Coordinates of C-alpha atoms in Angstrom, one line a residue:
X12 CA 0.0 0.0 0.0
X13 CA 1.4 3.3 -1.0
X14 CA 0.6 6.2 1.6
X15 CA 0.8 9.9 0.9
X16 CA 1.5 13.1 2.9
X17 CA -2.4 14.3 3.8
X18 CA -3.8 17.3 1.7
X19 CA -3.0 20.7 2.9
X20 CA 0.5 19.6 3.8
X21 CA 4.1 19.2 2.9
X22 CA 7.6 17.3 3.1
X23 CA 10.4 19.8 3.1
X24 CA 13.5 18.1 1.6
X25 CA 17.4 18.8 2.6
X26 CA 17.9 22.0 0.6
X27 CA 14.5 23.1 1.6
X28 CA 15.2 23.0 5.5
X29 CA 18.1 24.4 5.0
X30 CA 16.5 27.7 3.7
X31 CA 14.1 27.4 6.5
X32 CA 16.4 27.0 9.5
X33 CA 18.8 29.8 7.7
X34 CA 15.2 32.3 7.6
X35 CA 14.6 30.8 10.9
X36 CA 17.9 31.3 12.5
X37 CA 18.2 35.0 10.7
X38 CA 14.3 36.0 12.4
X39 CA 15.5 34.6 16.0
X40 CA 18.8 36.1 15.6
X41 CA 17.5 39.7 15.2
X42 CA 14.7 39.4 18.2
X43 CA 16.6 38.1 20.1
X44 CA 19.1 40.9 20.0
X45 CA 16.5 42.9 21.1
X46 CA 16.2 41.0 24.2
X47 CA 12.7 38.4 23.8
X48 CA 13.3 34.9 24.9
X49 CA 11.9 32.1 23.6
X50 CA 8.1 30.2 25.2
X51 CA 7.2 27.0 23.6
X52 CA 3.0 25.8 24.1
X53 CA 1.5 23.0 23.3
X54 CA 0.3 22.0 20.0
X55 CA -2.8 21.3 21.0
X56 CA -5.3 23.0 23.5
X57 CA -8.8 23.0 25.2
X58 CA -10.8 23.8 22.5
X59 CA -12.4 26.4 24.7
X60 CA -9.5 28.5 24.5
X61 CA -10.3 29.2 20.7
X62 CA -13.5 29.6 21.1
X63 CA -13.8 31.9 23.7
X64 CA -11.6 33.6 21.8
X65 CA -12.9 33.4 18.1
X66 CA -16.6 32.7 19.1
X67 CA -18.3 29.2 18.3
X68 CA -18.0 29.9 14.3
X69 CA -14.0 28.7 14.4
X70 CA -15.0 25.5 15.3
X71 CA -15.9 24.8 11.1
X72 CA -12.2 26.4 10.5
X73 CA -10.1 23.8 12.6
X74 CA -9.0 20.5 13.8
X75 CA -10.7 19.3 16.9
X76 CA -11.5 16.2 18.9
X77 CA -12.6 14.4 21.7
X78 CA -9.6 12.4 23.3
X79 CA -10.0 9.2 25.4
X80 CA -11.1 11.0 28.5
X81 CA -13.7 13.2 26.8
X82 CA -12.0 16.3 26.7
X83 CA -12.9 18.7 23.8
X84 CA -9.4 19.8 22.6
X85 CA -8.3 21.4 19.3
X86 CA -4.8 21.5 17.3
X87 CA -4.1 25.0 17.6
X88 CA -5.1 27.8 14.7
X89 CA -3.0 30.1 15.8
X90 CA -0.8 30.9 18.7
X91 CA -2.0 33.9 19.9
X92 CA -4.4 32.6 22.5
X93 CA -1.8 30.1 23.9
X94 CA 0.5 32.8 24.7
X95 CA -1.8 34.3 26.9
X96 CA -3.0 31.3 28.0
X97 CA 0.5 30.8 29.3
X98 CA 1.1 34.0 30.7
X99 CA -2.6 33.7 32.9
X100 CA -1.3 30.0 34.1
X101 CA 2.6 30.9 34.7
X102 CA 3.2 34.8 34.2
X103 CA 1.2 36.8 36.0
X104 CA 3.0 38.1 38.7
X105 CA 6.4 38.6 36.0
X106 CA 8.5 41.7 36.2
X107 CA 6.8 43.5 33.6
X108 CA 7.1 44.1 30.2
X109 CA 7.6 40.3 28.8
X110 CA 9.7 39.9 26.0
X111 CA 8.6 36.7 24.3
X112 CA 8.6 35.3 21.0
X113 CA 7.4 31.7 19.4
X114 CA 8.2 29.3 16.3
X115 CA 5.3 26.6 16.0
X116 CA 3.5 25.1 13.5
X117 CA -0.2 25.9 13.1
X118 CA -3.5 24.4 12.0
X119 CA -6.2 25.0 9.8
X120 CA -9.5 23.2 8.2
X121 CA -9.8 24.8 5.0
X122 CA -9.5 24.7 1.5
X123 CA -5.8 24.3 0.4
X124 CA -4.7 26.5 -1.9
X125 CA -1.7 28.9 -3.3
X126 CA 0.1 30.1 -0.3
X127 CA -2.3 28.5 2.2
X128 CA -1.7 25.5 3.6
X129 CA -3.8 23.1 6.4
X130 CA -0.2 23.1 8.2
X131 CA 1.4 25.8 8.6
X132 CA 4.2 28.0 10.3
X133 CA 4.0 31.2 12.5
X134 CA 6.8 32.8 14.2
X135 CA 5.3 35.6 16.5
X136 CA 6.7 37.8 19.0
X137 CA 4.3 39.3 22.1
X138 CA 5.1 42.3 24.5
X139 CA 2.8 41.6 27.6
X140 CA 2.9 44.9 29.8
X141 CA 5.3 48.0 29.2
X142 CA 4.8 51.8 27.3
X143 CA 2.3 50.2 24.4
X144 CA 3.8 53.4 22.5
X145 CA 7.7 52.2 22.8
X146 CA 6.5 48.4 22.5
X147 CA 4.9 49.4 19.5
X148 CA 7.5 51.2 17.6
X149 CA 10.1 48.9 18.9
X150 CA 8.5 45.7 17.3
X151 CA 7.6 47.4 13.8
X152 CA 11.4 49.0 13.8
X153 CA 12.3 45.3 14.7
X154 CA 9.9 43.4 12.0
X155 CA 11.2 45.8 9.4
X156 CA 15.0 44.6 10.7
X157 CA 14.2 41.4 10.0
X158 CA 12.9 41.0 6.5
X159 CA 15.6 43.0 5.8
X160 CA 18.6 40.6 7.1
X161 CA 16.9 38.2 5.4
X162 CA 16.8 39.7 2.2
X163 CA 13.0 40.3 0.9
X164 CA 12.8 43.1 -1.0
X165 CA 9.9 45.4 -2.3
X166 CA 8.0 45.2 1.1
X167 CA 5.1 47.8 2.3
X168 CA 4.7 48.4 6.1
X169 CA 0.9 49.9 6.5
X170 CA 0.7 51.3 9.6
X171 CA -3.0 52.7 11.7
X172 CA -4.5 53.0 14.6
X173 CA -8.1 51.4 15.7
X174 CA -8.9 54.2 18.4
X175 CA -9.1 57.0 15.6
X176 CA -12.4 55.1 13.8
X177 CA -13.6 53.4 17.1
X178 CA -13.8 57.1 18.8
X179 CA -16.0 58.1 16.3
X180 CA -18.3 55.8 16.7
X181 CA -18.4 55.5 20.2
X182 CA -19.0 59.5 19.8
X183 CA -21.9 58.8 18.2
X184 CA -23.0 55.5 20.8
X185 CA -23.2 52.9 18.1
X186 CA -23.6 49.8 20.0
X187 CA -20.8 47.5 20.1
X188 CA -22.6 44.6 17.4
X189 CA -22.6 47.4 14.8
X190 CA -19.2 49.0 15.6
X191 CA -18.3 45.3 15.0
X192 CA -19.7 44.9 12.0
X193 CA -18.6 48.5 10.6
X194 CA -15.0 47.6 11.7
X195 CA -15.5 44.1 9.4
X196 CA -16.8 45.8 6.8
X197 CA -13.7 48.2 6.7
X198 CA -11.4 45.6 7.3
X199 CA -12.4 43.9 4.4
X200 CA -12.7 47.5 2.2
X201 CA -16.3 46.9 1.1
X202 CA -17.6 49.7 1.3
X203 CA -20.8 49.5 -0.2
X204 CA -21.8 47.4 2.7
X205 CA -19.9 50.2 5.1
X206 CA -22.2 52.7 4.0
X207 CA -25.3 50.6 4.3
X208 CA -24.4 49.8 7.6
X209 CA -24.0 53.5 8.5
X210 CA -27.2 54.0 7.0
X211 CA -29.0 51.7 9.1
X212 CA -26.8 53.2 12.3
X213 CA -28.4 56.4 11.2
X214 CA -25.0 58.3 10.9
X215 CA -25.4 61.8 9.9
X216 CA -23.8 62.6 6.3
X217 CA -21.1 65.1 8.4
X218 CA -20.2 61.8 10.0
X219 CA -20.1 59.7 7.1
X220 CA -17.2 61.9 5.8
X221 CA -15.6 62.1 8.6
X222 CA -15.3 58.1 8.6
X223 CA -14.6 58.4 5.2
X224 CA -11.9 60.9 5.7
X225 CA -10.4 58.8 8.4
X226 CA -10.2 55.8 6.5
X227 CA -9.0 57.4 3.1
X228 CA -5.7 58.0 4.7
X229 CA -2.8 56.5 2.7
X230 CA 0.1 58.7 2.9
X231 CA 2.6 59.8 5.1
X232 CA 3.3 61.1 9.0
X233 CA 2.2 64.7 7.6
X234 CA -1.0 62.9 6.0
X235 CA -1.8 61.6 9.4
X236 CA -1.5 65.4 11.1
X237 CA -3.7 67.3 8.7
X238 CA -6.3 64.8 10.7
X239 CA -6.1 66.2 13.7
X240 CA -8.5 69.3 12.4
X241 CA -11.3 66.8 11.2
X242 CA -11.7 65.1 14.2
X243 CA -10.3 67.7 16.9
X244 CA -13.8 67.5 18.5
X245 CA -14.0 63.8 18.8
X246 CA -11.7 63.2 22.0
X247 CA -10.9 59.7 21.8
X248 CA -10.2 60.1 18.4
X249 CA -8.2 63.3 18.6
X250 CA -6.0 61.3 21.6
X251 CA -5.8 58.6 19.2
X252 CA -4.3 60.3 16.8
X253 CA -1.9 61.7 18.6
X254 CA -0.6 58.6 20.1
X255 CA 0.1 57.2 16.2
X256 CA 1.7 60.1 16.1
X257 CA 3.8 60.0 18.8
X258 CA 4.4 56.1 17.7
X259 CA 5.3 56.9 14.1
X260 CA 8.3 59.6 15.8
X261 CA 9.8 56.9 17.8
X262 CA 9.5 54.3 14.9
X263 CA 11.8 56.8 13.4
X264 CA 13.9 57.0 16.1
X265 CA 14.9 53.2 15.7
X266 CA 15.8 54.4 12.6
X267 CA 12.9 53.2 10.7
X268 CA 11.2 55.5 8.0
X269 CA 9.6 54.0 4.8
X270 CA 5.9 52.8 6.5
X271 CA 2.8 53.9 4.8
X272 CA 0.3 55.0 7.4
X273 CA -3.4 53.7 6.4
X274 CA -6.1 54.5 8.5
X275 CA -8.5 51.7 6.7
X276 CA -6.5 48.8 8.6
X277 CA -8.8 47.2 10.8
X278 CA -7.7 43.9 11.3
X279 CA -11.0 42.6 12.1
X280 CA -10.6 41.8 15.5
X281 CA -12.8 43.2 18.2
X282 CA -10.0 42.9 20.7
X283 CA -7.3 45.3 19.2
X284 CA -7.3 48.5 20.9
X285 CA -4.6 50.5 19.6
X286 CA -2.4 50.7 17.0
X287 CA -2.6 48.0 14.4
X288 CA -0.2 47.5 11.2
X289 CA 0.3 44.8 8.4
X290 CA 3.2 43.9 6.1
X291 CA 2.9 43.3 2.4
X292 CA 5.0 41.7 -0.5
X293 CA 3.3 42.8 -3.7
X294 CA 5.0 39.8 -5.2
X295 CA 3.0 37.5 -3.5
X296 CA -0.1 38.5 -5.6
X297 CA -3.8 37.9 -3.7
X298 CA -1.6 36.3 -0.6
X299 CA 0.5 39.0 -0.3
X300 CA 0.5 39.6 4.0
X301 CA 3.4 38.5 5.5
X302 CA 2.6 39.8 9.0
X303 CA -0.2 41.4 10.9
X304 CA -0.2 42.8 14.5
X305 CA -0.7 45.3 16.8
X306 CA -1.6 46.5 20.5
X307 CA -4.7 44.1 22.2
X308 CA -6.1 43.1 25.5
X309 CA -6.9 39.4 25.6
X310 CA -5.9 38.3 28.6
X311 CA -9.1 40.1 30.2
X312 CA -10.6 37.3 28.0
X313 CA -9.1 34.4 30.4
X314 CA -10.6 35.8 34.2
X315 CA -7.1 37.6 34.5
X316 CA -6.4 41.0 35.3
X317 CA -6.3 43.6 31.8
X318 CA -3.0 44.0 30.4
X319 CA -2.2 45.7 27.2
X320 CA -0.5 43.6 25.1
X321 CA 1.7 44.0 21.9
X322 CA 2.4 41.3 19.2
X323 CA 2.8 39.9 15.9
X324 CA 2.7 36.8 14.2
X325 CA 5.3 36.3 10.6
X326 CA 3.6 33.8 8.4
X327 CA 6.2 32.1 8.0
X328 CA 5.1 29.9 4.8
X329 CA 4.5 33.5 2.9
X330 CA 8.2 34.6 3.8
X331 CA 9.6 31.3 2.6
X332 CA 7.1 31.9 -0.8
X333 CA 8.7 36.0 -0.8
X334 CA 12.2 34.4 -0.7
X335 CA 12.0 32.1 -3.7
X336 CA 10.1 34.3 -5.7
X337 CA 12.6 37.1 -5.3
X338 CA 15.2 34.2 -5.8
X339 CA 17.2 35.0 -2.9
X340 CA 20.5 32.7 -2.6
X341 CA 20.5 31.6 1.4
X342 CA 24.4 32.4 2.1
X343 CA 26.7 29.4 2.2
X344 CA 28.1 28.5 5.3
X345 CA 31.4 29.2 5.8
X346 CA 31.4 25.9 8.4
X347 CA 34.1 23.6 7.9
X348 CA 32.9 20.3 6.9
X349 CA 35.0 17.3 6.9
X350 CA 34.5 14.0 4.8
X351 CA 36.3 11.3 6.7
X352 CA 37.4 8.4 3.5
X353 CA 38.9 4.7 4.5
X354 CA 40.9 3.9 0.9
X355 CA 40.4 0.3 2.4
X356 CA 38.1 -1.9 4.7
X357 CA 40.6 -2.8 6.7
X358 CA 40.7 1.1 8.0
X359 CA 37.0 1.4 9.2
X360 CA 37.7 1.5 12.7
X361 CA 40.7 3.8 12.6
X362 CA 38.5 6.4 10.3
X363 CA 35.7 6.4 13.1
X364 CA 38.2 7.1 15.5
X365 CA 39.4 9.8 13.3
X366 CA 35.9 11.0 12.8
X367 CA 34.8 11.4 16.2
X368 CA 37.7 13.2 17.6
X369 CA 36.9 15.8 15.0
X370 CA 33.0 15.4 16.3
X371 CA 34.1 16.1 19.5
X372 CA 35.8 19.3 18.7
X373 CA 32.9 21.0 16.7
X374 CA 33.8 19.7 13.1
X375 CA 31.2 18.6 11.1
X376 CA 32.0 15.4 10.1
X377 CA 30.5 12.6 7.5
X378 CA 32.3 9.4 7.5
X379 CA 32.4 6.7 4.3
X380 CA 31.7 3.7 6.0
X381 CA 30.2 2.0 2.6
X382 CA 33.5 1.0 1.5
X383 CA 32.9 3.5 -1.7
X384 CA 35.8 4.2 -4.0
X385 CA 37.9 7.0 -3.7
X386 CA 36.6 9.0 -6.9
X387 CA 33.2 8.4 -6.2
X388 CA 34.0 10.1 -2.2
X389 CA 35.7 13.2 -4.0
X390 CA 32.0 13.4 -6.0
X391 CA 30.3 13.1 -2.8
X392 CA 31.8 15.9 -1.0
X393 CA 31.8 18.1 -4.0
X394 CA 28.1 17.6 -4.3
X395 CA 27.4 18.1 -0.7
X396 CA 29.4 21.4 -0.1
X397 CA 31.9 19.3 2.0
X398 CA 35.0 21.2 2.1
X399 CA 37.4 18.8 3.4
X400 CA 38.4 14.8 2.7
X401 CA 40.6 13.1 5.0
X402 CA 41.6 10.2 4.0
X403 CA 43.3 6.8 6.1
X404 CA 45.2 4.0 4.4
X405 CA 48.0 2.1 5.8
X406 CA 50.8 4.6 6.2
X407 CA 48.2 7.2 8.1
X408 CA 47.5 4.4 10.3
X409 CA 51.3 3.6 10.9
X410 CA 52.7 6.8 11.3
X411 CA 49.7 8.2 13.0
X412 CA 48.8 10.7 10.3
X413 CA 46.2 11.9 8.5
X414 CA 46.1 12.8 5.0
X415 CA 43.7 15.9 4.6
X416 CA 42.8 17.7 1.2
X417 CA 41.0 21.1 1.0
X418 CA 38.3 20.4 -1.9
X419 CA 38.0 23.9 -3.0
X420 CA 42.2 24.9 -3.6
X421 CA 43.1 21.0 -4.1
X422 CA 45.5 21.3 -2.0
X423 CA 46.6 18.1 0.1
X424 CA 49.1 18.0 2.6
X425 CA 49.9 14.4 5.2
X426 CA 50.1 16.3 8.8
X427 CA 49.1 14.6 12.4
X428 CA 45.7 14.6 13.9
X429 CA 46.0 17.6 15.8
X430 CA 47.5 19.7 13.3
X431 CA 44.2 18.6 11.0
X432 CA 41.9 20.3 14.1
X433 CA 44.3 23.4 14.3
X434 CA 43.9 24.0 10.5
X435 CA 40.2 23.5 10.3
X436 CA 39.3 24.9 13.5
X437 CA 41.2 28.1 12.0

């Protein structure tokens, strides 16, 4: 019986993981230099988690089960709700602000398709307490650092802010199921169904286009000031405003200055309070979102006490999908990689020696223990970006040598062992 990976999914291959850990490693590399550690949760939850935070509806959207003990769980959709879930069970009481970031997989129930997957990848960073206003700029200057080191080009950063639209309407006492749905309908830029919402909210045409004003913003910093006059009697607006404002100036104290700022991001979420933002790679066509975030209170959703929180979430897939598009080469290592040949049987033993005393001083080492001929070795490292062949007949063995040749010059010189882990370690 032949079996097949199930649909939705995929086998990643040597050259393949080898672009992901280098993506990987280059995305960890840069957070963690700004100073977030690293929370692993499990893959799979209380299904009660998702829905308390998605609402019944997500149950159609994902994996879930009954295990042998009758507990409803669910693979996880996201990771999002597990990182505060984690921070209500183990956190709560931490120094604040948290640091954190994750690298999980993820999944889905839905309809596979270009550059969406039933298993998927999502590498997310969260700030849990802390100035939202520095946590904010700091992990948009910091997002921005990393698609940078590792090489996608022609990105957009869209940057808004949810309390300039919500202040309006809480101005004007639309009820939270309709500020919902307006926010959707935004979200989502149809806005023939925004305006016949408004229209059965009773909005007044000055209000109208004042919303409209708000949400036609697509410009710059100075785009975002010539604001403050249309909604300078709308308080929580007006404040809400000024605290993008204030964001965008120390985003540009990290050194960060090509964003967009669009007002029409809504993200669709009811719990976002603040500022909210999105990354795009036009290259990516209809999927083009690498990353979506901003600031949120949803540990109130878990019986905790409210804490603003700040995060992100890289889809991961979409990156990898960025980097081949844009054909970017992942670097080659400059590791030294040793290839460790017997030219006979009879020096097996003697070669594994060889090859673990290079093993245990941090060599990477393959060993021939196939019995292969000598050419066919040479091929081998060639092909595998093996940079070194040592190589162990009779006279190595006698004079307690190794022969060692540097594939790339051709050079090949007979010194003793530890003269071999002097050179490459060097």
């Amino acid at each position: 019986m032949e079996f097949n990976k199930p649909r939705g999914t995929r086998d990643f291959l040597f050259e393949d993981m080898e672009e992901r850990k280098y993506v990987e490693n280059t995305i960890r590399s840069v957070v963690e230099n700004y100073g977030f550690k690293e929370i692993k949760t499990p893959i799979f939850e209380d299904l009660e988690l998702f829905t308390t935070k998605s609402g019944e509806g997500i149950k159609e959207e994902i994996y879930h089960f009954q295990d042998k003990g009758g507990r409803d769980l669910a693979l996880r959709p996201e990771l999002t709700a597990s990182v505060s879930r984690l921070y209500n069970n183990n956190l709560q009481k931490a120094a604040k602000p948290l640091k954190m970031y994750y690298f999980g997989s993820c999944f889905r129930y839905e309809r596979p398709q270009a550059g969406r997957f039933r298993q998927f990848w999502q590498f997310g960073i969260e700030v849990i307490g802390g100035t939202p206003v520095y946590n904010e700029a700091e992990i948009i200057a910091m997002a921005n650092e990393a698609l940078t080191k590792v090489g996608i080009k022609n990105y957009e950063v869209a940057i808004g802010h949810l309390g300039i639209i919500k202040g309006v309407l809480n101005h004007l006492n639309v009820n939270p199921e309709d500020t919902t749905r307006i926010i959707a309908s935004i979200d989502k830029e149809d806005y023939e169904l925004l305006e016949k919402i408004l229209d059965e909210c009773s909005i007044s045409q000055e209000y109208k286009e004042i919303i409209n004003k708000i949400i036609s913003v697509n410009g710059t910093r100075s785009d975002l000031e010539s604001l403050k006059d249309v909604v300078k009697d709308i308080e929580d607006s007006y404040e809400a405003v000024c605290q993008l404002s204030e964001t965008l100036e120390v985003i540009e104290a990290f050194g960060f200055e090509d964003y967009n700022v669009k007002l029409s991001i809504a993200r669709g979420l009811d719990y976002y309070t603040g500022i909210v933002f999105e990354i795009y790679v036009p290259d990516l066509g209809a999927e083009k979102q690498i990353t979506g975030g901003g600031t949120y209170n949803l540990t109130a959703l878990f019986d905790s006490e409210e804490v603003e929180s700040t995060g992100f979430a890289f889809g991961f897939d979409r990156i990898m999908e960025a980097y081949h598009r844009q054909n970017i080469e992942t670097p080659t290592s400059d590791s030294q990689k040793v290839l460790v040949v017997p030219v006979k049987k009879d020096f097996k033993i003697d070669a594994i020696k060889v090859a673990q005393t290079l093993r245990a001083n941090n060599i990477i080492t393959d060993i021939d223990l196939k019995g292969k001929k000598l050419k066919k070795n040479l091929s081998y490292a060639n092909n595998n970006n093996i940079n070194n062949v040592i190589m162990i007949g009779q006279s190595e063995v006698e004079e307690n040598n190794v022969t060692l040749k540097d594939m790339d010059s051709g050079e090949q010189v007979t010194i003793s062992l530890s003269e071999a882990i002097e050179k490459l370690s060097n």
